[in-house]
């Protein structure tokens, strides 16, 4: 089955062509980072407008890259949610029109399901596994028993990890998005002896809190006599990243242990973080666990990741109707509820 996949839930317009939910023939991403950087975060209305401008040529380019004509496609998969409604609607409306024009089936899927299943495009991982979804909107732990079979084990009670990276970067005067910038600074610096708290780590449950960690950075900055210099900014970045990595890895391992799972998949934009990847690799080696990370292109928002679930659902005859609406919030446990 040859699928066109479309993603527009936030600030990346993405189009991909994937065969049999496995072979990526094209995976193009038009990032809007520059557009939003001056505002220090995503401006929803601007995001929708930019999606609208680029989606047509991007799809044409994806088909060209894959050397496929529209008539050869067997279906369309698109992100239905969660995300910014206006942004989602651009991808969804395009997908509906495309599917209608080509007379091929359409299926709307969950963005986080895409992130979690992206690994199957590179390194097939057997079910069940533990998934840590760490992105700008999510920090959630799931038990994954198969495509569409997700059980929530723990989640952030306030900010998502990526959101915390971005907000801390903003406090430090670093550009948006802050995650990759903090990652780079942390890689080249020690923590200067700064230790930020690891919220919820002592609690037995599998929930996270990043808001307190963020406030600790703010308090630390307020207590400085003068604005931090370059070296201090790098040290604060390293100390913040160490705290975030500690909490994410410890809670994920605890969840895997609790569920007796030996395979872990770390997914979403924050899974690009080099400190997180390194720490997980060390811990996995010590405990004979398998920890899988998609390559950075498949960790960040992209459309190919949607095709794993999309192919599975369409192959089962599941399809979305043309009155399908976007959903801004949508629990992953209901991702396969197509009724
Ligand atoms: O999955 P994603 O591309 O979009 C959402 O679904 O949210 O994740 C974006 C988030 C942003 O908060 C960004 O700062 C963060 O992922 N991120 C990183 C890194 N690369 C992206 N955070 C930490 N380290 C990185 N290297
Ligand atoms: Zn995402």
Tab-separated table of C-alpha atoms and ligand atoms in Angstrom:
chain	number	residue	atom	x	y	z
A	1	UNK	CA	0.000	0.000	0.000
A	2	UNK	CA	1.377	3.359	-1.051
A	3	UNK	CA	0.367	6.212	1.270
A	4	UNK	CA	0.613	9.980	1.229
A	5	UNK	CA	1.110	11.207	4.819
A	6	UNK	CA	0.469	14.774	5.976
A	7	UNK	CA	1.330	16.510	9.254
A	8	UNK	CA	0.481	20.105	10.247
A	9	UNK	CA	-0.291	20.012	13.981
A	10	UNK	CA	2.116	22.759	15.052
A	11	UNK	CA	4.867	24.679	13.288
A	12	UNK	CA	6.086	22.134	10.751
A	13	UNK	CA	4.311	21.334	7.513
A	14	UNK	CA	5.317	17.830	6.503
A	15	UNK	CA	4.506	15.479	3.640
A	16	UNK	CA	5.753	11.945	3.083
A	17	UNK	CA	5.251	9.005	0.769
A	18	UNK	CA	5.583	5.608	2.452
A	19	UNK	CA	5.171	2.091	1.060
A	20	UNK	CA	3.583	-0.619	3.214
A	21	UNK	CA	4.028	1.402	6.415
A	22	UNK	CA	7.719	0.628	6.269
A	23	UNK	CA	9.628	2.021	3.292
A	24	UNK	CA	10.025	5.810	3.272
A	25	UNK	CA	10.178	7.078	-0.329
A	26	UNK	CA	10.012	10.777	0.632
A	27	UNK	CA	9.838	12.607	3.960
A	28	UNK	CA	9.846	16.381	3.535
A	29	UNK	CA	9.514	18.987	6.269
A	30	UNK	CA	8.927	22.713	5.783
A	31	UNK	CA	9.849	24.218	9.146
A	32	UNK	CA	8.357	27.508	10.307
A	33	UNK	CA	10.947	28.026	13.047
A	34	UNK	CA	12.231	31.304	11.571
A	35	UNK	CA	8.707	32.697	11.293
A	36	UNK	CA	7.978	32.182	15.003
A	37	UNK	CA	11.461	32.767	16.452
A	38	UNK	CA	10.974	36.543	16.729
A	39	UNK	CA	7.930	35.952	18.963
A	40	UNK	CA	9.763	33.423	21.157
A	41	UNK	CA	7.123	30.755	20.487
A	42	UNK	CA	4.541	29.493	18.005
A	43	UNK	CA	1.870	32.034	16.966
A	44	UNK	CA	-1.115	29.824	16.004
A	45	UNK	CA	-2.631	32.128	13.367
A	46	UNK	CA	0.705	32.595	11.612
A	47	UNK	CA	1.273	28.841	11.718
A	48	UNK	CA	-2.047	28.142	9.966
A	49	UNK	CA	-1.360	30.704	7.258
A	50	UNK	CA	2.098	29.327	6.545
A	51	UNK	CA	0.782	25.748	6.400
A	52	UNK	CA	-1.726	26.921	3.825
A	53	UNK	CA	0.985	28.564	1.718
A	54	UNK	CA	3.345	25.615	1.635
A	55	UNK	CA	1.224	22.469	1.717
A	56	UNK	CA	0.447	22.349	-2.007
A	57	UNK	CA	4.009	22.718	-3.312
A	58	UNK	CA	5.320	20.491	-0.492
A	59	UNK	CA	3.046	17.603	-1.491
A	60	UNK	CA	4.027	18.070	-5.137
A	61	UNK	CA	7.687	17.979	-4.109
A	62	UNK	CA	7.175	14.856	-1.980
A	63	UNK	CA	5.533	13.017	-4.893
A	64	UNK	CA	8.342	14.133	-7.173
A	65	UNK	CA	11.009	12.969	-4.700
A	66	UNK	CA	9.268	9.599	-4.397
A	67	UNK	CA	8.867	9.449	-8.206
A	68	UNK	CA	5.180	8.679	-7.714
A	69	UNK	CA	2.141	10.175	-9.416
A	70	UNK	CA	-1.027	10.959	-7.440
A	71	UNK	CA	-2.918	8.195	-9.231
A	72	UNK	CA	-0.553	5.544	-7.866
A	73	UNK	CA	-1.423	6.330	-4.231
A	74	UNK	CA	-3.660	3.920	-2.303
A	75	UNK	CA	-4.577	6.170	0.602
A	76	UNK	CA	-3.964	9.317	2.634
A	77	UNK	CA	-3.067	9.486	6.321
A	78	UNK	CA	-3.169	12.781	8.188
A	79	UNK	CA	-2.706	14.040	11.745
A	80	UNK	CA	-6.150	14.590	13.228
A	81	UNK	CA	-4.865	15.834	16.611
A	82	UNK	CA	-3.810	16.789	19.171
A	83	UNK	CA	-2.389	20.165	18.211
A	84	UNK	CA	-3.378	23.676	17.171
A	85	UNK	CA	-6.844	23.404	15.647
A	86	UNK	CA	-6.291	25.962	12.882
A	87	UNK	CA	-2.996	24.329	11.925
A	88	UNK	CA	-4.479	20.821	12.001
A	89	UNK	CA	-7.393	21.915	9.815
A	90	UNK	CA	-5.071	22.900	6.978
A	91	UNK	CA	-3.580	19.406	6.732
A	92	UNK	CA	-6.935	17.766	7.318
A	93	UNK	CA	-8.749	19.816	4.680
A	94	UNK	CA	-5.992	19.204	2.154
A	95	UNK	CA	-6.024	15.475	2.935
A	96	UNK	CA	-9.800	15.251	2.499
A	97	UNK	CA	-9.757	17.116	-0.803
A	98	UNK	CA	-6.865	14.994	-2.077
A	99	UNK	CA	-8.519	11.716	-1.041
A	100	UNK	CA	-11.834	12.795	-2.588
A	101	UNK	CA	-10.206	13.872	-5.849
A	102	UNK	CA	-8.231	10.636	-6.145
A	103	UNK	CA	-11.102	8.502	-4.819
A	104	UNK	CA	-8.829	6.837	-2.260
A	105	UNK	CA	-9.432	6.225	1.463
A	106	UNK	CA	-8.433	8.655	4.182
A	107	UNK	CA	-7.530	7.988	7.792
A	108	UNK	CA	-6.916	10.573	10.535
A	109	UNK	CA	-4.441	9.476	13.195
A	110	UNK	CA	-3.037	10.626	16.538
A	111	UNK	CA	0.134	12.715	16.440
A	112	UNK	CA	1.704	10.952	19.430
A	113	UNK	CA	0.867	7.554	17.978
A	114	UNK	CA	2.934	8.691	14.993
A	115	UNK	CA	5.869	9.648	17.223
A	116	UNK	CA	5.755	6.341	19.125
A	117	UNK	CA	5.523	4.170	15.993
A	118	UNK	CA	8.177	6.099	14.002
A	119	UNK	CA	10.844	3.690	15.222
A	120	UNK	CA	9.194	0.900	13.181
A	121	UNK	CA	10.328	2.672	10.001
A	122	UNK	CA	13.953	2.129	10.995
A	123	UNK	CA	14.336	-0.630	13.572
A	124	UNK	CA	11.280	-2.819	13.982
A	125	UNK	CA	10.634	-3.203	17.717
A	126	UNK	CA	8.523	-6.103	18.957
A	127	UNK	CA	5.442	-5.450	21.078
A	128	UNK	CA	4.914	-4.973	23.959
A	129	UNK	CA	7.237	-2.082	24.751
A	130	UNK	CA	7.383	0.938	27.004
A	131	UNK	CA	7.092	4.255	25.188
A	132	UNK	CA	8.308	7.567	26.577
A	133	UNK	CA	6.724	10.326	24.466
A	134	UNK	CA	8.703	13.484	25.164
A	135	UNK	CA	7.840	16.487	23.020
A	136	UNK	CA	6.746	20.109	23.183
A	137	UNK	CA	3.242	19.097	24.254
A	138	UNK	CA	3.719	15.690	25.863
A	139	UNK	CA	5.729	13.922	28.535
A	140	UNK	CA	3.814	10.690	28.824
A	141	UNK	CA	4.694	7.075	29.538
A	142	UNK	CA	2.676	4.381	27.813
A	143	UNK	CA	2.609	0.633	27.723
A	144	UNK	CA	2.286	-0.282	24.029
A	145	UNK	CA	0.814	-3.728	23.336
A	146	UNK	CA	0.398	-3.201	19.597
A	147	UNK	CA	-0.715	-0.551	17.135
A	148	UNK	CA	-3.730	1.185	18.674
A	149	UNK	CA	-3.214	-0.504	22.054
A	150	UNK	CA	-1.853	2.086	24.456
A	151	UNK	CA	-2.153	2.283	28.241
A	152	UNK	CA	-1.157	5.474	30.058
A	153	UNK	CA	1.203	4.809	32.970
A	154	UNK	CA	2.318	8.320	33.882
A	155	UNK	CA	2.311	11.866	32.579
A	156	UNK	CA	3.393	15.366	33.381
A	157	UNK	CA	1.069	17.137	35.761
A	158	UNK	CA	2.053	20.544	34.351
A	159	UNK	CA	4.529	21.483	31.582
A	160	UNK	CA	5.839	19.057	28.968
A	161	UNK	CA	9.593	18.464	28.906
A	162	UNK	CA	10.086	20.285	25.592
A	163	UNK	CA	8.031	23.209	26.832
A	164	UNK	CA	10.290	23.428	29.906
A	165	UNK	CA	13.422	23.362	27.711
A	166	UNK	CA	11.942	26.157	25.578
A	167	UNK	CA	10.884	28.282	28.572
A	168	UNK	CA	14.209	27.914	30.371
A	169	UNK	CA	15.999	28.879	27.154
A	170	UNK	CA	13.817	31.979	26.929
A	171	UNK	CA	14.736	32.933	30.530
A	172	UNK	CA	18.389	32.595	29.552
A	173	UNK	CA	17.897	34.839	26.515
A	174	UNK	CA	18.456	31.955	24.100
A	175	UNK	CA	16.612	31.680	20.763
A	176	UNK	CA	13.491	29.619	20.057
A	177	UNK	CA	13.173	26.648	20.004
A	178	UNK	CA	15.340	26.352	23.084
A	179	UNK	CA	15.681	22.571	23.354
A	180	UNK	CA	18.395	22.137	20.716
A	181	UNK	CA	20.234	25.264	21.943
A	182	UNK	CA	20.327	24.068	25.563
A	183	UNK	CA	21.432	20.650	24.325
A	184	UNK	CA	24.361	22.184	22.444
A	185	UNK	CA	25.444	24.437	25.323
A	186	UNK	CA	25.126	21.599	27.851
A	187	UNK	CA	27.293	19.345	25.679
A	188	UNK	CA	30.130	21.858	25.828
A	189	UNK	CA	30.002	22.801	29.521
A	190	UNK	CA	30.097	21.495	33.087
A	191	UNK	CA	27.250	22.370	35.443
A	192	UNK	CA	29.399	24.702	37.567
A	193	UNK	CA	28.208	22.856	40.679
A	194	UNK	CA	24.614	24.046	40.141
A	195	UNK	CA	22.002	21.480	41.148
A	196	UNK	CA	18.334	21.952	40.312
A	197	UNK	CA	15.687	19.835	42.043
A	198	UNK	CA	14.323	16.641	40.469
A	199	UNK	CA	10.568	17.076	41.116
A	200	UNK	CA	8.440	13.984	41.784
A	201	UNK	CA	11.444	11.667	41.646
A	202	UNK	CA	10.934	10.480	45.210
A	203	UNK	CA	7.238	9.863	44.601
A	204	UNK	CA	6.439	6.267	43.746
A	205	UNK	CA	4.031	7.145	40.911
A	206	UNK	CA	5.115	7.610	37.300
A	207	UNK	CA	4.081	11.248	36.897
A	208	UNK	CA	6.374	14.150	36.098
A	209	UNK	CA	6.467	17.848	36.949
A	210	UNK	CA	8.617	20.291	35.011
A	211	UNK	CA	7.069	23.522	36.198
A	212	UNK	CA	8.929	23.453	39.538
A	213	UNK	CA	12.226	22.730	37.799
A	214	UNK	CA	11.639	25.730	35.560
A	215	UNK	CA	10.823	27.938	38.572
A	216	UNK	CA	14.058	26.834	40.280
A	217	UNK	CA	15.985	28.135	37.269
A	218	UNK	CA	14.054	31.419	37.462
A	219	UNK	CA	14.809	31.752	41.196
A	220	UNK	CA	18.461	30.976	40.572
A	221	UNK	CA	18.604	33.753	37.966
A	222	UNK	CA	16.841	36.232	40.279
A	223	UNK	CA	19.415	35.556	42.992
A	224	UNK	CA	22.376	36.369	40.761
A	225	UNK	CA	23.987	39.782	41.332
A	226	UNK	CA	24.230	40.465	37.609
A	227	UNK	CA	22.844	38.890	34.429
A	228	UNK	CA	24.586	35.587	33.688
A	229	UNK	CA	27.563	35.669	31.347
A	230	UNK	CA	28.092	33.159	28.538
A	231	UNK	CA	29.833	30.635	30.756
A	232	UNK	CA	27.112	30.825	33.398
A	233	UNK	CA	24.392	30.434	30.761
A	234	UNK	CA	26.082	27.264	29.534
A	235	UNK	CA	26.441	25.956	33.102
A	236	UNK	CA	22.793	26.665	33.934
A	237	UNK	CA	21.836	24.905	30.691
A	238	UNK	CA	23.937	21.880	31.662
A	239	UNK	CA	22.461	21.780	35.176
A	240	UNK	CA	18.886	22.104	33.902
A	241	UNK	CA	19.393	19.436	31.254
A	242	UNK	CA	20.946	17.082	33.823
A	243	UNK	CA	17.877	17.467	36.066
A	244	UNK	CA	15.448	16.929	33.184
A	245	UNK	CA	17.370	13.907	31.882
A	246	UNK	CA	17.544	12.420	35.375
A	247	UNK	CA	13.804	12.640	35.899
A	248	UNK	CA	12.886	11.353	32.433
A	249	UNK	CA	15.278	8.384	32.542
A	250	UNK	CA	14.515	7.363	36.150
A	251	UNK	CA	10.752	7.455	35.730
A	252	UNK	CA	10.917	5.632	32.388
A	253	UNK	CA	13.044	2.852	33.852
A	254	UNK	CA	10.726	2.597	36.830
A	255	UNK	CA	7.764	2.212	34.477
A	256	UNK	CA	9.558	-0.478	32.441
A	257	UNK	CA	10.388	-2.355	35.623
A	258	UNK	CA	6.844	-2.066	36.934
A	259	UNK	CA	5.440	-3.441	33.662
A	260	UNK	CA	8.201	-5.994	33.314
A	261	UNK	CA	9.116	-4.613	29.868
A	262	UNK	CA	12.613	-5.014	28.453
A	263	UNK	CA	12.120	-2.797	25.390
A	264	UNK	CA	11.844	0.986	25.606
A	265	UNK	CA	11.118	3.439	22.787
A	266	UNK	CA	11.878	7.110	23.369
A	267	UNK	CA	10.005	9.356	20.934
A	268	UNK	CA	9.167	13.000	20.177
A	269	UNK	CA	11.287	16.120	19.695
A	270	UNK	CA	13.043	15.906	23.081
A	271	UNK	CA	14.255	12.426	22.118
A	272	UNK	CA	16.753	14.324	19.906
A	273	UNK	CA	18.523	15.461	23.092
A	274	UNK	CA	22.067	14.129	23.125
A	275	UNK	CA	22.302	14.031	26.938
A	276	UNK	CA	19.090	12.012	27.137
A	277	UNK	CA	20.243	9.599	24.441
A	278	UNK	CA	23.602	9.094	26.147
A	279	UNK	CA	22.167	8.566	29.630
A	280	UNK	CA	19.562	6.111	28.383
A	281	UNK	CA	22.242	4.169	26.507
A	282	UNK	CA	24.357	3.896	29.687
A	283	UNK	CA	21.432	2.819	31.841
A	284	UNK	CA	20.249	0.299	29.251
A	285	UNK	CA	23.657	-1.323	29.153
A	286	UNK	CA	23.760	-1.632	32.944
A	287	UNK	CA	20.325	-3.245	33.087
A	288	UNK	CA	20.253	-5.321	29.887
A	289	UNK	CA	17.394	-3.279	28.510
A	290	UNK	CA	16.917	-2.296	24.881
A	291	UNK	CA	16.377	1.438	24.464
A	292	UNK	CA	15.462	2.598	20.953
A	293	UNK	CA	15.545	6.131	19.604
A	294	UNK	CA	14.411	7.040	16.103
A	295	UNK	CA	16.990	9.050	14.168
A	296	UNK	CA	16.581	12.815	14.771
A	297	UNK	CA	14.617	13.380	11.528
A	298	UNK	CA	12.028	10.850	12.689
A	299	UNK	CA	12.012	12.106	16.330
A	300	UNK	CA	10.972	15.639	15.442
A	301	UNK	CA	7.640	16.356	13.761
A	302	UNK	CA	7.457	14.646	10.368
A	303	UNK	CA	4.817	12.937	8.249
A	304	UNK	CA	6.435	9.544	7.560
A	305	UNK	CA	5.859	8.587	11.205
A	306	UNK	CA	2.075	8.677	10.606
A	307	UNK	CA	2.238	6.000	7.923
A	308	UNK	CA	2.972	3.106	10.306
A	309	UNK	CA	-0.402	3.411	12.029
A	310	UNK	CA	-2.094	4.705	8.866
A	311	UNK	CA	-1.081	1.626	6.877
A	312	UNK	CA	-2.223	-0.668	9.675
A	313	UNK	CA	-5.646	0.953	9.992
A	314	UNK	CA	-6.323	1.269	6.259
A	315	UNK	CA	-5.226	-2.341	5.711
A	316	UNK	CA	-7.918	-3.339	8.189
A	317	UNK	CA	-10.518	-1.420	6.196
A	318	UNK	CA	-10.698	1.381	8.762
A	319	UNK	CA	-11.177	4.777	7.168
A	320	UNK	CA	-12.252	8.250	8.224
A	321	UNK	CA	-15.241	9.958	6.657
A	322	UNK	CA	-14.933	13.282	4.862
A	323	UNK	CA	-16.640	15.078	7.756
A	324	UNK	CA	-13.695	14.184	10.022
A	325	UNK	CA	-12.873	17.104	12.319
A	326	UNK	CA	-9.619	18.163	13.973
A	327	UNK	CA	-9.245	17.624	17.734
A	328	UNK	CA	-7.016	19.841	19.860
A	329	UNK	CA	-6.799	17.431	22.764
A	330	UNK	CA	-7.201	13.677	22.406
A	331	UNK	CA	-6.024	10.993	24.838
A	332	UNK	CA	-3.763	8.479	23.101
A	333	UNK	CA	-5.682	5.600	24.704
A	334	UNK	CA	-8.551	6.549	22.368
A	335	UNK	CA	-6.364	6.752	19.242
A	336	UNK	CA	-7.860	3.608	17.716
A	337	UNK	CA	-11.457	4.480	18.583
A	338	UNK	CA	-12.754	5.244	15.087
A	339	UNK	CA	-16.440	4.959	15.950
B	1	LIG	O1	7.821	16.463	18.730
B	1	LIG	P1	8.148	17.889	18.450
B	1	LIG	O2	8.943	18.205	17.219
B	1	LIG	O3	6.836	18.728	18.386
B	1	LIG	C1	5.773	18.481	19.277
B	1	LIG	O4	4.993	17.530	18.998
B	1	LIG	O5	5.746	19.158	20.314
B	1	LIG	O6	8.894	18.466	19.735
B	1	LIG	C2	9.308	19.792	19.801
B	1	LIG	C3	10.016	20.005	21.136
B	1	LIG	C4	10.407	21.455	21.368
B	1	LIG	O7	10.006	21.823	22.669
B	1	LIG	C5	11.924	21.445	21.211
B	1	LIG	O8	12.582	22.417	21.992
B	1	LIG	C6	12.242	20.051	21.702
B	1	LIG	O9	11.233	19.239	21.177
B	1	LIG	N1	13.569	19.604	21.246
B	1	LIG	C7	14.594	19.342	22.071
B	1	LIG	C8	15.699	19.015	21.244
B	1	LIG	N2	15.293	19.088	19.941
B	1	LIG	C9	13.973	19.444	19.964
B	1	LIG	N3	14.678	19.365	23.409
B	1	LIG	C10	15.861	19.058	23.962
B	1	LIG	N4	16.968	18.754	23.235
B	1	LIG	C11	16.937	18.713	21.890
B	1	LIG	N5	18.028	18.407	21.179
B	2	LIG	ZN1	5.385	16.153	17.777
